[in-house]
PDB file of C-alpha atoms in Angstrom:
ATOM      1  CA  CYS S1296     -42.699 -13.134 -65.938  1.00 87.00           C
ATOM      2  CA  ASP S1297     -46.304 -13.262 -64.020  1.00 89.00           C
ATOM      3  CA  SER S1298     -48.296 -10.062 -64.015  1.00 88.00           C
ATOM      4  CA  GLY S1299     -46.833  -7.336 -62.152  1.00 89.00           C
ATOM      5  CA  GLU S1300     -43.530  -8.538 -62.460  1.00 91.00           C
ATOM      6  CA  THR S1301     -40.782  -7.526 -64.431  1.00 89.00           C
ATOM      7  CA  LEU S1302     -37.858  -8.838 -66.308  1.00 91.00           C
ATOM      8  CA  CYS S1303     -34.600  -7.817 -64.962  1.00 90.00           C
ATOM      9  CA  ASP S1304     -30.956  -7.839 -66.814  1.00 89.00           C
ATOM     10  CA  ASP S1305     -30.261 -11.154 -65.744  1.00 89.00           C
ATOM     11  CA  LEU S1306     -33.476 -12.628 -67.170  1.00 90.00           C
ATOM     12  CA  THR S1307     -35.236 -13.297 -63.768  1.00 90.00           C
ATOM     13  CA  CYS S1308     -38.459 -12.162 -62.904  1.00 92.00           C
ATOM     14  CA  SER S1309     -38.828  -9.612 -59.882  1.00 91.00           C
ATOM     15  CA  ASP S1310     -41.968  -8.414 -58.032  1.00 90.00           C
ATOM     16  CA  ILE S1311     -39.876  -5.125 -57.407  1.00 89.00           C
ATOM     17  CA  GLU S1312     -38.048  -2.616 -59.223  1.00 90.00           C
ATOM     18  CA  CYS S1313     -34.438  -4.577 -60.895  1.00 89.00           C
ATOM     19  CA  GLY S1314     -32.616  -1.616 -59.832  1.00 88.00           C
ATOM     20  CA  LEU S1315     -34.087  -1.956 -56.001  1.00 87.00           C
ATOM     21  CA  ARG S1316     -33.887  -5.339 -55.890  1.00 83.00           C
ATOM     22  CA  ASP S1317     -30.012  -5.431 -57.088  1.00 82.00           C
ATOM     23  CA  ALA S1318     -29.226  -2.982 -54.674  1.00 79.00           C
ATOM     24  CA  LEU S1319     -30.943  -5.003 -51.908  1.00 78.00           C
ATOM     25  CA  LEU S1320     -28.761  -8.092 -52.937  1.00 75.00           C
ATOM     26  CA  ALA S1321     -25.782  -6.167 -53.176  1.00 71.00           C
ATOM     27  CA  GLU S1322     -25.843  -4.995 -49.271  1.00 68.00           C
ATOM     28  CA  GLU S1323     -22.636  -6.321 -48.281  1.00 71.00           C
ATOM     29  CA  GLU S1324     -22.379  -8.849 -45.022  1.00 77.00           C
ATOM     30  CA  ASP S1325     -21.600  -7.331 -41.907  1.00 82.00           C
ATOM     31  CA  THR S1326     -18.213  -8.210 -40.860  1.00 85.00           C
ATOM     32  CA  THR S1327     -17.317  -5.453 -38.323  1.00 91.00           C
ATOM     33  CA  VAL S1328     -16.628  -6.755 -34.904  1.00 95.00           C
ATOM     34  CA  PRO S1329     -18.140  -4.752 -32.187  1.00 97.00           C
ATOM     35  CA  VAL S1330     -15.835  -2.434 -29.761  1.00 97.00           C
ATOM     36  CA  ILE S1331     -15.796  -3.226 -25.975  1.00 97.00           C
ATOM     37  CA  SER S1332     -14.273  -0.720 -23.983  1.00 96.00           C
ATOM     38  CA  PHE S1333     -13.152  -0.150 -20.226  1.00 96.00           C
ATOM     39  CA  LEU S1334     -13.908   3.117 -18.454  1.00 94.00           C
ATOM     40  CA  GLY S1335     -10.477   2.381 -17.028  1.00 92.00           C
ATOM     41  CA  ASP S1336      -7.174   0.394 -17.396  1.00 92.00           C
ATOM     42  CA  ALA S1337      -7.002  -3.166 -18.711  1.00 93.00           C
ATOM     43  CA  ALA S1338      -5.273  -4.055 -15.114  1.00 92.00           C
ATOM     44  CA  VAL S1339      -6.406  -3.001 -11.978  1.00 92.00           C
ATOM     45  CA  ARG S1340      -5.800  -3.549  -8.225  1.00 91.00           C
ATOM     46  CA  LEU S1341      -8.739  -4.575  -5.764  1.00 89.00           C
ATOM     47  CA  ASN S1342      -8.267  -4.068  -2.097  1.00 89.00           C
ATOM     48  CA  TYR S1343      -9.218  -7.539  -0.306  1.00 88.00           C
ATOM     49  CA  GLY S1344     -12.808  -6.717   1.145  1.00 86.00           C
ATOM     50  CA  ASP S1345     -13.721  -3.740  -1.127  1.00 88.00           C
ATOM     51  CA  GLU S1346     -17.265  -5.163  -2.271  1.00 86.00           C
ATOM     52  CA  ALA S1347     -18.090  -1.930  -4.233  1.00 84.00           C
ATOM     53  CA  ALA S1348     -14.737  -1.668  -5.981  1.00 87.00           C
ATOM     54  CA  ALA S1349     -15.501  -5.542  -7.211  1.00 85.00           C
ATOM     55  CA  ALA S1350     -18.929  -4.549  -8.215  1.00 84.00           C
ATOM     56  CA  ALA S1351     -17.766  -1.467 -10.053  1.00 88.00           C
ATOM     57  CA  LEU S1352     -15.937  -3.820 -12.217  1.00 90.00           C
ATOM     58  CA  LEU S1353     -19.077  -5.218 -13.816  1.00 91.00           C
ATOM     59  CA  PRO S1354     -20.340  -4.435 -17.170  1.00 94.00           C
ATOM     60  CA  CYS S1355     -22.804  -1.383 -17.669  1.00 94.00           C
ATOM     61  CA  ALA S1356     -26.318  -1.604 -18.317  1.00 94.00           C
ATOM     62  CA  SER S1357     -25.861   0.781 -21.290  1.00 95.00           C
ATOM     63  CA  ALA S1358     -23.227   2.897 -22.923  1.00 93.00           C
ATOM     64  CA  SER S1359     -25.406   6.201 -21.817  1.00 93.00           C
ATOM     65  CA  THR S1360     -25.331   4.985 -17.856  1.00 90.00           C
ATOM     66  CA  THR S1361     -21.405   4.434 -17.108  1.00 90.00           C
ATOM     67  CA  THR S1362     -21.584   4.924 -13.416  1.00 88.00           C
ATOM     68  CA  GLN S1363     -20.543   2.202 -11.031  1.00 88.00           C
ATOM     69  CA  CYS S1364     -19.375  -0.322 -13.845  1.00 91.00           C
ATOM     70  CA  TYR S1365     -16.628  -0.850 -15.976  1.00 94.00           C
ATOM     71  CA  ALA S1366     -17.270  -1.665 -19.689  1.00 96.00           C
ATOM     72  CA  VAL S1367     -19.139  -0.668 -22.659  1.00 97.00           C
ATOM     73  CA  ALA S1368     -19.721  -2.278 -25.843  1.00 97.00           C
ATOM     74  CA  VAL S1369     -21.205  -0.722 -29.090  1.00 96.00           C
ATOM     75  CA  ASP S1370     -21.499  -1.867 -32.603  1.00 94.00           C
ATOM     76  CA  ASP S1371     -20.231  -0.308 -35.729  1.00 88.00           C
ATOM     77  CA  ASP S1372     -24.057   1.063 -36.308  1.00 85.00           C
ATOM     78  CA  SER S1373     -23.611   2.588 -32.834  1.00 82.00           C
ATOM     79  CA  SER S1374     -26.219   0.407 -31.501  1.00 92.00           C
ATOM     80  CA  ASP S1375     -25.425  -0.263 -27.698  1.00 96.00           C
ATOM     81  CA  LEU S1376     -24.334  -3.650 -26.953  1.00 97.00           C
ATOM     82  CA  SER S1377     -23.397  -3.005 -23.280  1.00 96.00           C
ATOM     83  CA  SER S1378     -26.532  -5.391 -21.667  1.00 96.00           C
ATOM     84  CA  LEU S1379     -25.026  -8.091 -23.725  1.00 96.00           C
ATOM     85  CA  LEU S1380     -21.845  -8.344 -22.240  1.00 97.00           C
ATOM     86  CA  VAL S1381     -20.679 -11.646 -20.812  1.00 95.00           C
ATOM     87  CA  VAL S1382     -18.010 -11.926 -18.574  1.00 93.00           C
ATOM     88  CA  GLN S1383     -16.013 -15.027 -17.427  1.00 91.00           C
ATOM     89  CA  GLN S1384     -12.821 -16.077 -15.694  1.00 88.00           C
ATOM     90  CA  ASP S1385     -10.458 -16.580 -18.076  1.00 85.00           C
ATOM     91  CA  THR S1386      -7.367 -17.552 -15.827  1.00 79.00           C
ATOM     92  CA  GLY S1387      -7.336 -19.096 -12.218  1.00 76.00           C
ATOM     93  CA  CYS S1388      -5.029 -16.944 -10.118  1.00 77.00           C
ATOM     94  CA  LEU S1389      -1.664 -16.746 -11.355  1.00 72.00           C
ATOM     95  CA  ASP S1390       0.141 -16.218  -8.686  1.00 70.00           C
ATOM     96  CA  CYS S1391      -1.735 -18.150  -5.938  1.00 72.00           C
ATOM     97  CA  ALA S1392      -3.151 -21.629  -5.163  1.00 69.00           C
ATOM     98  CA  SER S1393      -6.836 -20.377  -6.098  1.00 67.00           C
ATOM     99  CA  THR S1394      -8.265 -21.530  -9.391  1.00 73.00           C
ATOM    100  CA  ARG S1395     -12.174 -19.881  -9.309  1.00 80.00           C
ATOM    101  CA  CYS S1396     -12.879 -16.324  -8.585  1.00 83.00           C
ATOM    102  CA  PRO S1397     -16.216 -14.731 -10.046  1.00 84.00           C
ATOM    103  CA  LEU S1398     -15.571 -11.163 -10.970  1.00 84.00           C
ATOM    104  CA  ALA S1399     -18.521  -9.924  -8.806  1.00 80.00           C
ATOM    105  CA  THR S1400     -16.902 -11.553  -6.019  1.00 82.00           C
ATOM    106  CA  ALA S1401     -13.087 -10.793  -6.788  1.00 81.00           C
ATOM    107  CA  HIS S1402     -13.454  -8.838  -3.286  1.00 82.00           C
ATOM    108  CA  VAL S1403     -13.191 -11.863  -1.182  1.00 83.00           C
ATOM    109  CA  CYS S1404     -10.849 -14.125  -3.621  1.00 84.00           C
ATOM    110  CA  PHE S1405      -7.527 -15.240  -2.724  1.00 84.00           C
ATOM    111  CA  PRO S1406      -4.854 -12.479  -3.018  1.00 87.00           C
ATOM    112  CA  GLY S1407      -3.024 -12.755  -6.355  1.00 86.00           C
ATOM    113  CA  MET S1408      -4.087 -11.569  -9.956  1.00 88.00           C
ATOM    114  CA  TYR S1409      -7.127 -13.206 -12.177  1.00 88.00           C
ATOM    115  CA  GLY S1410      -7.742 -12.552 -16.041  1.00 89.00           C
ATOM    116  CA  TYR S1411     -11.588 -11.872 -17.151  1.00 92.00           C
ATOM    117  CA  LEU S1412     -12.488 -11.777 -20.907  1.00 94.00           C
ATOM    118  CA  PHE S1413     -15.487  -9.296 -21.677  1.00 96.00           C
ATOM    119  CA  SER S1414     -17.370 -10.693 -24.762  1.00 97.00           C
ATOM    120  CA  VAL S1415     -19.861  -9.434 -26.689  1.00 97.00           C
ATOM    121  CA  THR S1416     -21.501 -10.575 -29.917  1.00 96.00           C
ATOM    122  CA  ASP S1417     -23.640  -8.702 -32.295  1.00 94.00           C
ATOM    123  CA  ALA S1418     -26.786  -9.573 -34.589  1.00 90.00           C
ATOM    124  CA  SER S1419     -24.492 -10.492 -37.451  1.00 89.00           C
ATOM    125  CA  SER S1420     -22.278 -13.041 -35.407  1.00 92.00           C
ATOM    126  CA  ASN S1421     -19.317 -10.801 -34.994  1.00 94.00           C
ATOM    127  CA  ARG S1422     -17.743 -11.554 -31.628  1.00 96.00           C
ATOM    128  CA  ALA S1423     -15.534  -8.876 -29.632  1.00 97.00           C
ATOM    129  CA  VAL S1424     -13.406  -9.873 -26.874  1.00 97.00           C
ATOM    130  CA  LEU S1425     -11.327  -7.673 -24.368  1.00 96.00           C
ATOM    131  CA  ARG S1426      -9.182  -9.092 -21.011  1.00 95.00           C
ATOM    132  CA  LEU S1427      -9.162  -7.131 -17.749  1.00 94.00           C
ATOM    133  CA  TYR S1428      -6.462  -8.541 -15.197  1.00 92.00           C
ATOM    134  CA  VAL S1429      -7.496  -8.157 -11.850  1.00 91.00           C
ATOM    135  CA  THR S1430      -5.110  -7.929  -8.778  1.00 89.00           C
ATOM    136  CA  VAL S1431      -6.657  -8.710  -5.372  1.00 89.00           C
ATOM    137  CA  VAL S1432      -3.904  -7.543  -2.872  1.00 90.00           C
ATOM    138  CA  GLU S1433      -4.406  -7.928   0.761  1.00 85.00           C
ATOM    139  CA  ALA S1434      -4.959  -5.668   3.607  1.00 71.00           C
ATOM    140  CA  SER S1435      -2.221  -4.831   6.096  1.00 65.00           C
ATOM    141  CA  SER S1436      -2.223  -3.529   9.522  1.00 57.00           C
ATOM    142  CA  VAL S1437       0.548  -2.384  11.024  1.00 57.00           C
ATOM    143  CA  THR S1438       1.118  -2.517  15.034  1.00 61.00           C
ATOM    144  CA  ALA S1439       3.327  -0.168  16.816  1.00 59.00           C
ATOM    145  CA  THR S1440       4.606   0.173  20.408  1.00 63.00           C
ATOM    146  CA  VAL S1441       5.415   3.572  21.649  1.00 63.00           C
ATOM    147  CA  VAL S1442       7.370   4.112  24.757  1.00 63.00           C
ATOM    148  CA  ILE S1443       7.019   7.624  26.372  1.00 57.00           C
ATOM    149  CA  SER S1444       9.725   8.779  28.662  1.00 60.00           C
ATOM    150  CA  THR S1445       8.413  11.659  30.881  1.00 53.00           C
ATOM    151  CA  GLY S1446      11.936  12.079  32.730  1.00 63.00           C
ATOM    152  CA  SER S1447      10.169  11.371  35.757  1.00 60.00           C
ATOM    153  CA  SER S1448       9.675   8.522  38.259  1.00 63.00           C
ATOM    154  CA  SER S1449       6.225   9.622  39.227  1.00 68.00           C
ATOM    155  CA  VAL S1450       2.908   7.390  37.420  1.00 68.00           C
ATOM    156  CA  VAL S1451       1.021  10.718  37.610  1.00 71.00           C
ATOM    157  CA  ASP S1452       3.346  12.776  35.629  1.00 71.00           C
ATOM    158  CA  ALA S1453       3.466   9.778  33.285  1.00 70.00           C
ATOM    159  CA  GLU S1454      -0.229   9.448  32.549  1.00 75.00           C
ATOM    160  CA  ALA S1455      -0.559  13.264  32.605  1.00 74.00           C
ATOM    161  CA  GLN S1456       1.836  12.927  29.766  1.00 72.00           C
ATOM    162  CA  ALA S1457      -0.036  10.155  28.119  1.00 72.00           C
ATOM    163  CA  ALA S1458      -3.557  12.178  28.187  1.00 74.00           C
ATOM    164  CA  LEU S1459      -1.423  15.571  26.711  1.00 72.00           C
ATOM    165  CA  LEU S1460      -0.116  13.351  23.809  1.00 69.00           C
ATOM    166  CA  ARG S1461      -3.606  11.638  23.040  1.00 70.00           C
ATOM    167  CA  ASP S1462      -5.040  14.651  23.068  1.00 70.00           C
ATOM    168  CA  GLY S1463      -3.298  16.118  20.800  1.00 64.00           C
ATOM    169  CA  GLY S1464      -0.263  18.193  22.875  1.00 59.00           C
ATOM    170  CA  SER S1465       3.202  17.461  22.519  1.00 53.00           C
ATOM    171  CA  ALA S1466       5.972  16.695  24.895  1.00 51.00           C
ATOM    172  CA  GLU S1467       8.118  19.688  24.097  1.00 52.00           C
ATOM    173  CA  ALA S1468       5.048  22.232  24.352  1.00 50.00           C
ATOM    174  CA  THR S1469       4.423  20.899  27.827  1.00 50.00           C
ATOM    175  CA  ALA S1470       8.068  20.648  28.989  1.00 52.00           C
ATOM    176  CA  TYR S1471       8.187  24.887  27.370  1.00 44.00           C
ATOM    177  CA  ARG S1472       5.069  25.707  29.503  1.00 48.00           C
ATOM    178  CA  GLN S1473       6.752  24.127  32.615  1.00 52.00           C
TER     179      GLN S1473
END
């Protein structure tokens, strides 16, 4: 061995103490996959046109900042990997004709179910993947026609009755007062 080196039991020379060298060489390779967690269910409903709800489905900037976001990632040594999360559309609409719908703009996608993969890779190249299903539902509206009968043929009486109903009164209360 050269000056300053030690002959170890395996008959190799080392410039550090042999026990320390052996411990460093024996460190296990990291094979633990990171953990991705959703802050809600793995299947969500999104109303068509609800931009804020779509934005809230994106990955969190960090595991400690979990407002207006949906997923965090940590490694086995508690390292925060949230900022490394990648989101890709996994499937086109499963029950409609649309194929592309980025998660950030899911609020304007055709109504139907879409699949998204959240993935992250740690420093040891261990990769974790978690799937989110988003069902975009269309808003609906109801149109109703209301016919009011006042029992009177007078237009003035009918207009007065309509005004009373519009302002929170009831036909029964008016009939009772008369």
